[in-house]
Coordinates of C-alpha atoms in Angstrom, one line a residue:
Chain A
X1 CA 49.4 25.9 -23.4
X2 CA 49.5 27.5 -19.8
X3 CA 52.3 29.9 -19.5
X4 CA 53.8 28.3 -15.9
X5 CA 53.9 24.8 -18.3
X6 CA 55.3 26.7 -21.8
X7 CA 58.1 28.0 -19.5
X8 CA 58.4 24.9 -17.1
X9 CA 58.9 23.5 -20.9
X10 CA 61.8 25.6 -22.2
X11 CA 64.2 24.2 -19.8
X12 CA 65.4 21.8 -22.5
X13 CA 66.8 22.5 -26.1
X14 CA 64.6 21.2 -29.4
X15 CA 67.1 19.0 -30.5
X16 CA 67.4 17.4 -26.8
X17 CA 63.2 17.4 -26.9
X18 CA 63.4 15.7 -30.5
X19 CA 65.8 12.6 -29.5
X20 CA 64.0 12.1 -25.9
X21 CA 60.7 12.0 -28.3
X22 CA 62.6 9.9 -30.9
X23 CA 63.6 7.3 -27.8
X24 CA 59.8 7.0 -26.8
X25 CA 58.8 6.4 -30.4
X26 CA 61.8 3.6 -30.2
X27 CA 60.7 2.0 -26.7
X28 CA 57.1 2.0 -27.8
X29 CA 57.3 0.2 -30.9
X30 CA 59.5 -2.2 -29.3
X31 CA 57.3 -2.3 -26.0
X32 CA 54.4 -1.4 -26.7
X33 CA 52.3 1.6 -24.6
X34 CA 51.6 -0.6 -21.3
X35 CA 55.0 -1.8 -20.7
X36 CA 56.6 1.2 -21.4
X37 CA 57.7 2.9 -18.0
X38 CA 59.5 6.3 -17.4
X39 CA 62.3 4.2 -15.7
X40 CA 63.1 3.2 -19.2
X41 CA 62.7 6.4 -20.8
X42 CA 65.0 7.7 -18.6
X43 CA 67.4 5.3 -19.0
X44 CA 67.3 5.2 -22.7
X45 CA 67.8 9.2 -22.5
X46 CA 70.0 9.4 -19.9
X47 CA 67.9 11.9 -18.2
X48 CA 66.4 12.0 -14.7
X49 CA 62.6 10.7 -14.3
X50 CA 62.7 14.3 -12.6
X51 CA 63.5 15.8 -15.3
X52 CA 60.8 13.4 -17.5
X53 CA 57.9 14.7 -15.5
X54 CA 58.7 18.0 -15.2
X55 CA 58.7 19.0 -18.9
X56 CA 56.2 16.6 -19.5
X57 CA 53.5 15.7 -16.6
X58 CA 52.7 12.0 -17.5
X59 CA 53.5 9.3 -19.5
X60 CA 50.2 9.7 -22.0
X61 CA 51.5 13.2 -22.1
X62 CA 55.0 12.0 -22.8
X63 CA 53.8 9.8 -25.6
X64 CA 51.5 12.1 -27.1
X65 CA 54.1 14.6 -27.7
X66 CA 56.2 12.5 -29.0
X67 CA 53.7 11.0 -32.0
X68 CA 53.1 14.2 -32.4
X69 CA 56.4 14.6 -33.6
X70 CA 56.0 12.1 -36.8
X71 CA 53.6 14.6 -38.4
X72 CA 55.9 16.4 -41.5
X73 CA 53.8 19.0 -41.3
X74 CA 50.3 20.2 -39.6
X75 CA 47.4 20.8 -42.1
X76 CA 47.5 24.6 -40.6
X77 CA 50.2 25.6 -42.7
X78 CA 48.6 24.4 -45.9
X79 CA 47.5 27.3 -48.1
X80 CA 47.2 27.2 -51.5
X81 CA 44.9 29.0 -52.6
X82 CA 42.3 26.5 -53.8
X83 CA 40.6 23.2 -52.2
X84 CA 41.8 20.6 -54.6
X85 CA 45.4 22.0 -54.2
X86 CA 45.2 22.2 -50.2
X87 CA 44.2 18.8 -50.5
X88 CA 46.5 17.3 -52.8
X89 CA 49.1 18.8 -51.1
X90 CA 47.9 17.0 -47.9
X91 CA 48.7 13.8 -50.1
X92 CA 52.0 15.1 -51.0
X93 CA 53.2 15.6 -47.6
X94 CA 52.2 12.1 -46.6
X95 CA 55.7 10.2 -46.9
X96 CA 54.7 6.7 -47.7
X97 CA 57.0 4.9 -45.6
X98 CA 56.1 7.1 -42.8
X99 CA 52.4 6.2 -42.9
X100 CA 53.4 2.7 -42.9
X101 CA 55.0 3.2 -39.3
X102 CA 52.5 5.3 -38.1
X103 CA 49.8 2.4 -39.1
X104 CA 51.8 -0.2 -37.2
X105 CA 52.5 2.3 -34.1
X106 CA 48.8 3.1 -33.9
X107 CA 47.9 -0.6 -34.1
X108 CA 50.2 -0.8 -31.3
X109 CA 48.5 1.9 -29.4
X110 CA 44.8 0.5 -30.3
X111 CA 44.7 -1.4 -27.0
X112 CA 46.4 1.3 -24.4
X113 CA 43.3 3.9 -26.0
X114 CA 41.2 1.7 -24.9
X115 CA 42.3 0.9 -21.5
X116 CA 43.2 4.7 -20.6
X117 CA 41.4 7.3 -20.8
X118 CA 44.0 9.7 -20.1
X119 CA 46.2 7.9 -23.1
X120 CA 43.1 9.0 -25.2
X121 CA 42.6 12.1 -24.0
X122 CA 46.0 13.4 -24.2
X123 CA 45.8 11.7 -28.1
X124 CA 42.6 13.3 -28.9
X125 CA 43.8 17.0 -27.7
X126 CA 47.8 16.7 -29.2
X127 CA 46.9 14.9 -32.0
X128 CA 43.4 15.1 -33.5
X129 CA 41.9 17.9 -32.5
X130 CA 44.9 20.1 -34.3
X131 CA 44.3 18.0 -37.1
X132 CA 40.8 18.7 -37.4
X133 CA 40.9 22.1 -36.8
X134 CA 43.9 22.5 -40.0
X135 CA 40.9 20.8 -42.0
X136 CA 38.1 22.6 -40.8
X137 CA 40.0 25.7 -41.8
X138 CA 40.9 24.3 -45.1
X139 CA 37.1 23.9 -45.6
X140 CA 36.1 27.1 -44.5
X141 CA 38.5 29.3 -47.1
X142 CA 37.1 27.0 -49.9
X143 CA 33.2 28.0 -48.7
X144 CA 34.3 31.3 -48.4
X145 CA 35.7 31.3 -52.0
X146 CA 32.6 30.1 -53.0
X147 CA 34.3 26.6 -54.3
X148 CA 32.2 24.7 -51.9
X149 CA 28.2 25.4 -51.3
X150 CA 28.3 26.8 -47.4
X151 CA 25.1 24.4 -46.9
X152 CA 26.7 21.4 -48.3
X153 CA 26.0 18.4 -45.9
X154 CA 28.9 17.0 -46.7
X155 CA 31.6 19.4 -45.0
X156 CA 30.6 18.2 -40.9
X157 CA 31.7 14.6 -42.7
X158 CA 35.0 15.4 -44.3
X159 CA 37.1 13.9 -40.8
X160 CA 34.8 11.2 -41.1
X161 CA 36.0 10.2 -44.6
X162 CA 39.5 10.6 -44.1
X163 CA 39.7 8.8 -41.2
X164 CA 37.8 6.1 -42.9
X165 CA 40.4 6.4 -46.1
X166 CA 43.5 5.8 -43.2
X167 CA 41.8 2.8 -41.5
X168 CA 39.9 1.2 -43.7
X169 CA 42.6 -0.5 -45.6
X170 CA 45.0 -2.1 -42.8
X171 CA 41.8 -3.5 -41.7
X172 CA 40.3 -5.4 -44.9
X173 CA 43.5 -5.7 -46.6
X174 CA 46.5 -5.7 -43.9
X175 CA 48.3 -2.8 -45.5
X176 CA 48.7 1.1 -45.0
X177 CA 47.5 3.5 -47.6
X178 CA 50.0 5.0 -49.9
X179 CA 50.0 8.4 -51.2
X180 CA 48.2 6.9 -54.7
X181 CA 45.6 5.1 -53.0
X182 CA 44.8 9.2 -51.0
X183 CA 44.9 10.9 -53.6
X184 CA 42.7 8.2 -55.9
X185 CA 40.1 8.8 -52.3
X186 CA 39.9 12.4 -52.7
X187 CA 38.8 12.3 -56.1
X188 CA 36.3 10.1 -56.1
X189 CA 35.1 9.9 -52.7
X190 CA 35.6 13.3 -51.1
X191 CA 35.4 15.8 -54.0
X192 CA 32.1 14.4 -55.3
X193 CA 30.9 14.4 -52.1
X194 CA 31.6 17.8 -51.4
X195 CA 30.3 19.0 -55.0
X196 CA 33.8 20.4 -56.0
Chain B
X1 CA 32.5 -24.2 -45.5
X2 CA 34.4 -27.3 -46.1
X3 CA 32.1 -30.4 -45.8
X4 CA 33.7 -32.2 -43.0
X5 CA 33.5 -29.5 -40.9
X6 CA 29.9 -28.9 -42.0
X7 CA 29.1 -32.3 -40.5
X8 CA 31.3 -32.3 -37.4
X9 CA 29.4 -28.5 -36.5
X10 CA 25.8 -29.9 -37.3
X11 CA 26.5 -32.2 -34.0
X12 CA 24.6 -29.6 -31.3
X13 CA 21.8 -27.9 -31.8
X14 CA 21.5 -24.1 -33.1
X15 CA 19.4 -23.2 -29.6
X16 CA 22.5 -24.8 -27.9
X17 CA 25.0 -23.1 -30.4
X18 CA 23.7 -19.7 -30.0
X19 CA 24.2 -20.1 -25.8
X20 CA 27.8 -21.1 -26.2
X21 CA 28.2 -17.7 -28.6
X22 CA 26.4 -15.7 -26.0
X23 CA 28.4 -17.0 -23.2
X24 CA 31.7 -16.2 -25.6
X25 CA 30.4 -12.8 -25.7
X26 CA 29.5 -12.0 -22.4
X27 CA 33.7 -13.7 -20.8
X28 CA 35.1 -11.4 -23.9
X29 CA 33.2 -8.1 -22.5
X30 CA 34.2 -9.3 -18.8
X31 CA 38.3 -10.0 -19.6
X32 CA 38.7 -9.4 -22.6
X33 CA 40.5 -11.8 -25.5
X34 CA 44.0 -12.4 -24.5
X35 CA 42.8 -14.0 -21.2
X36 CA 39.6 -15.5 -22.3
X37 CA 40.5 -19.1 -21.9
X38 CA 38.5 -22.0 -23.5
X39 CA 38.9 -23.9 -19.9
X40 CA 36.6 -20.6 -18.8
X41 CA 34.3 -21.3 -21.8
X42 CA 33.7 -24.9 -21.1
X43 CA 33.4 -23.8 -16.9
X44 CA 30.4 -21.3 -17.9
X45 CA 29.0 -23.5 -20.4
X46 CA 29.3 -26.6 -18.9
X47 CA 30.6 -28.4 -21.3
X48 CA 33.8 -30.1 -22.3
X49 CA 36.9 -28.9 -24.3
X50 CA 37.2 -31.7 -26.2
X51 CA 33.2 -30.6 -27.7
X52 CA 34.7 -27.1 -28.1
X53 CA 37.7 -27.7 -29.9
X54 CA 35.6 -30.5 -32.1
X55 CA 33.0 -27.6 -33.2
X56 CA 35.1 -24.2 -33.4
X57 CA 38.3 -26.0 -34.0
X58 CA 40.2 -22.8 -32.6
X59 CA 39.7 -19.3 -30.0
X60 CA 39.6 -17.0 -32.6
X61 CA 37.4 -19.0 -34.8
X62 CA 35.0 -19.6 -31.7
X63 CA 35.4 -15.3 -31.1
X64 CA 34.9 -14.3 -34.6
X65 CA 31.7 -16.8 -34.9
X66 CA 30.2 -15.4 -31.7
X67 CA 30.7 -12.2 -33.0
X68 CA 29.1 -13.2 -36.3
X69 CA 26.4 -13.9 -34.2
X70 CA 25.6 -10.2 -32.8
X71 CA 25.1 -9.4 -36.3
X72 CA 21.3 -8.8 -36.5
X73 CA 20.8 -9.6 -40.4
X74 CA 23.4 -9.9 -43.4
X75 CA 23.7 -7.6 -46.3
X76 CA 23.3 -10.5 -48.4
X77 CA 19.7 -10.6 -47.5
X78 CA 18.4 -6.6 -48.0
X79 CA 17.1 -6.4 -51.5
X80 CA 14.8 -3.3 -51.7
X81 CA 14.6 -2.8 -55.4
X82 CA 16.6 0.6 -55.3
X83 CA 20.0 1.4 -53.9
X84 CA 18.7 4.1 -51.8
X85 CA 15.9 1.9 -50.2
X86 CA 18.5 -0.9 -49.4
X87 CA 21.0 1.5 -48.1
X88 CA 18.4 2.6 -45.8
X89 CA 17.5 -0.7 -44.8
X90 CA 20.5 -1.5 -44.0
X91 CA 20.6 1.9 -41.1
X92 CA 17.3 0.4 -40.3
X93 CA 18.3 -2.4 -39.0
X94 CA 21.2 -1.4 -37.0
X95 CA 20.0 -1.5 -33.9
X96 CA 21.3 2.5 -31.6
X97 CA 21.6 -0.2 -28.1
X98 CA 23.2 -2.9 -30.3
X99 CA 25.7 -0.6 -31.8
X100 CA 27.0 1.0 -28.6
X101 CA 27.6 -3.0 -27.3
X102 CA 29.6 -3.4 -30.4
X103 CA 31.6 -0.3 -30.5
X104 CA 32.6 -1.5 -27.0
X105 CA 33.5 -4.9 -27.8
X106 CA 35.4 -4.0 -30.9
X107 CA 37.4 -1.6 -29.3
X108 CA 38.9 -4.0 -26.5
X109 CA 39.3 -6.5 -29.3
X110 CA 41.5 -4.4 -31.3
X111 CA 45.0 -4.8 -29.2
X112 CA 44.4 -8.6 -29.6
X113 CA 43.5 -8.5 -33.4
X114 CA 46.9 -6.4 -33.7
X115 CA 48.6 -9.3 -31.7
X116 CA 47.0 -12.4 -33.3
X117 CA 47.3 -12.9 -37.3
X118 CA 44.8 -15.8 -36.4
X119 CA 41.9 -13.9 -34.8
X120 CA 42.5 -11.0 -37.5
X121 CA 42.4 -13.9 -40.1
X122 CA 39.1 -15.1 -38.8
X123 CA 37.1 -11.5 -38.3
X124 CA 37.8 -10.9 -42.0
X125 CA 36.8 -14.3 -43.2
X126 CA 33.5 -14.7 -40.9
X127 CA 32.8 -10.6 -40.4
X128 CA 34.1 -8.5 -42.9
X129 CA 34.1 -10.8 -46.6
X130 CA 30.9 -11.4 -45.9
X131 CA 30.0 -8.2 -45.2
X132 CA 31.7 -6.3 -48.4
X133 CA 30.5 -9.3 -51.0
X134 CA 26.9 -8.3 -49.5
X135 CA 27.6 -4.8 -50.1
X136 CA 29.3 -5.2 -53.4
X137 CA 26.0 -7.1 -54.3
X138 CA 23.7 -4.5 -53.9
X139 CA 25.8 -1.9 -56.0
X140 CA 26.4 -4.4 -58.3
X141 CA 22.4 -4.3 -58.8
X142 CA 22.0 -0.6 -58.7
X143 CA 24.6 -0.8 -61.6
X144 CA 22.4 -2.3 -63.3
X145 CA 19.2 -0.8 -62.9
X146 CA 21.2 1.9 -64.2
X147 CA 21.4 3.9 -60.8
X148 CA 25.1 4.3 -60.6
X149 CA 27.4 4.7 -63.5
X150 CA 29.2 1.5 -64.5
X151 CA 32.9 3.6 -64.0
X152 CA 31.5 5.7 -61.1
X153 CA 35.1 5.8 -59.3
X154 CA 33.1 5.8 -56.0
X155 CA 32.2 2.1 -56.4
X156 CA 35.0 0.6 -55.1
X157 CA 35.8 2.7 -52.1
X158 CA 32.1 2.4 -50.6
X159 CA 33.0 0.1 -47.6
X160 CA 36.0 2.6 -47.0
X161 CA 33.5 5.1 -46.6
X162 CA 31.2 3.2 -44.2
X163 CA 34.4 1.7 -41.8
X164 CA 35.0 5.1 -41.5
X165 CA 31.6 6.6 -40.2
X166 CA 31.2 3.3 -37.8
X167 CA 35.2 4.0 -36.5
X168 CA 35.6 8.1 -36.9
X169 CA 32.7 9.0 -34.5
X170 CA 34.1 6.6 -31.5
X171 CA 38.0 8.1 -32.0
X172 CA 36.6 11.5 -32.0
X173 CA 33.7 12.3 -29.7
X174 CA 34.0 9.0 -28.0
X175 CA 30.4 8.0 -28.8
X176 CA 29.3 5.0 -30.9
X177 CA 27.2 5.6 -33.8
X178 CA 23.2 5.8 -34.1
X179 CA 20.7 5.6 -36.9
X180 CA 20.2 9.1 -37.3
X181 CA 23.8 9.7 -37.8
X182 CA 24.5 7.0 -40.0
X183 CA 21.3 7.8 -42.3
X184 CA 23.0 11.4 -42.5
X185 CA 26.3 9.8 -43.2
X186 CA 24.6 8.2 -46.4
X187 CA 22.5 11.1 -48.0
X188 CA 25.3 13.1 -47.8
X189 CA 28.8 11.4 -48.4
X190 CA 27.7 8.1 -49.9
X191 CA 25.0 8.9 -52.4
X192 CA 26.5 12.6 -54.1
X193 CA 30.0 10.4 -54.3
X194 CA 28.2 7.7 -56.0
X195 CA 26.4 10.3 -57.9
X196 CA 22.7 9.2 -56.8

């Protein structure tokens, strides 16, 4: 983050940042991405659209940061000392009912990705490249351990699977994965795969 | 197919069936789904509702049958004599310029599949059943050449795997998928998980 932007950012408290994140998650589910406008954000907040784009720039911005905020925990903080535990404690920390929001808010959001660029952008850099970067670190300890081969084809695929495991089954079936169906994927899709 | 719909479809003729898809195709590229009208349908294709509604019945019906269409040859019909020759028939003939087209036009369809339990209905009847009782076809033969193991756990999660390398590569990097990457996909996630 650029410093002027990190301290134009510290003007508000967490807990205010949380419940003005909370209120876009709110409107967006109800509204959906397009018809969400700053007026109602403000509103809903009772904060100034001054205020709004101050700490925050845009409205893809805005709503970035605030799905940002449903992740329990980033993949960077996952250490435990072995691949199959990292990764099982990835499947611990996904809460069940939470991926079943997050599957119906990104459903939601399918269309806006599409129609800005910006929207994806903003996604892409808050949301998945963090994400990625947890797992490609993950990875890397495990070659480095020598629990996975460090020419294994596999590892440039791992996002690949994963994301496939998380959209795959809305699509055929209509419903979000659940923390049995992730952890039932890692061991017969993405451990094999990886020779582990 | 039920039968009286068989007969009231085998009115026009397959030349004149595969215009009215193409002309379906090209309105949904140019404004997308929720305003593609069938007035617009029967305007560029010169001809009447009435035959529309008579031979599609319904819009998503008519949308997920034109997409059908695009589809350049069904699973159902690669039959190699070993899983890793059909597999790679099956990257064959996905055509690189045909892909991109289709990343595209799923992507703007994926707000209205999220909006309309109709047109979602109808892609997984006419698109994606199809698809995975083709695929389940040709493991179920590689089962019994005695090329995968009859409790491989891998089995059942192999269209999981390939949703994910057509969808991953376009959230990503933005790009759609190609042969090359797709043939990578398979000798190294999708053959070592199926143990091959």
């Amino acid at each position: 983050m650029p410093e002027e932007i990190a301290s134009r950012r510290s003007r508000i408290t967490p807990e205010r940042e949380a419940e003005l994140h909370e209120a876009v998650l709110d409107l967006l589910r109800e509204v959906g991405y397009e018809a969400l406008t700053m007026d109602a954000v403000a509103a809903r907040t009772k904060s100034s659209k001054a205020t709004l784009y101050r700490q925050w720039g845009s409205k893809p911005e805005l709503v970035a940061r605030a799905l940002r905020c449903t992740k329990p925990a980033s993949l960077r903080e996952i250490d435990t000392g072995t691949l199959r535990g990292d990764f099982h404690r990835m499947v611990e920390l996904s809460d069940n009912a939470q991926m079943a929001k997050d599957t119906a808010l990104l459903r939601g959001l399918a269309h806006a990705v599409h129609a800005s660029p910006e929207l994806h952008q903003a996604l892409r850099r808050l949301l998945m490249e963090p994400e990625i970067s947890g797992l490609d670190e993950i990875l890397r300890r495990a070659v480095e351990r020598g629990e996975i081969a460090p020419d294994c084809p596999a590892i440039r695929f791992v996002p690949h699977m994963l994301i496939g495991a998380f959209i795959a089954l809305p699509l055929m079936e209509d419903r979000s994965v659940d923390q049995a169906f992730l952890a039932a994927f890692m061991d017969s899709v993405v451990f094999p795969a990886l020779g582990v």
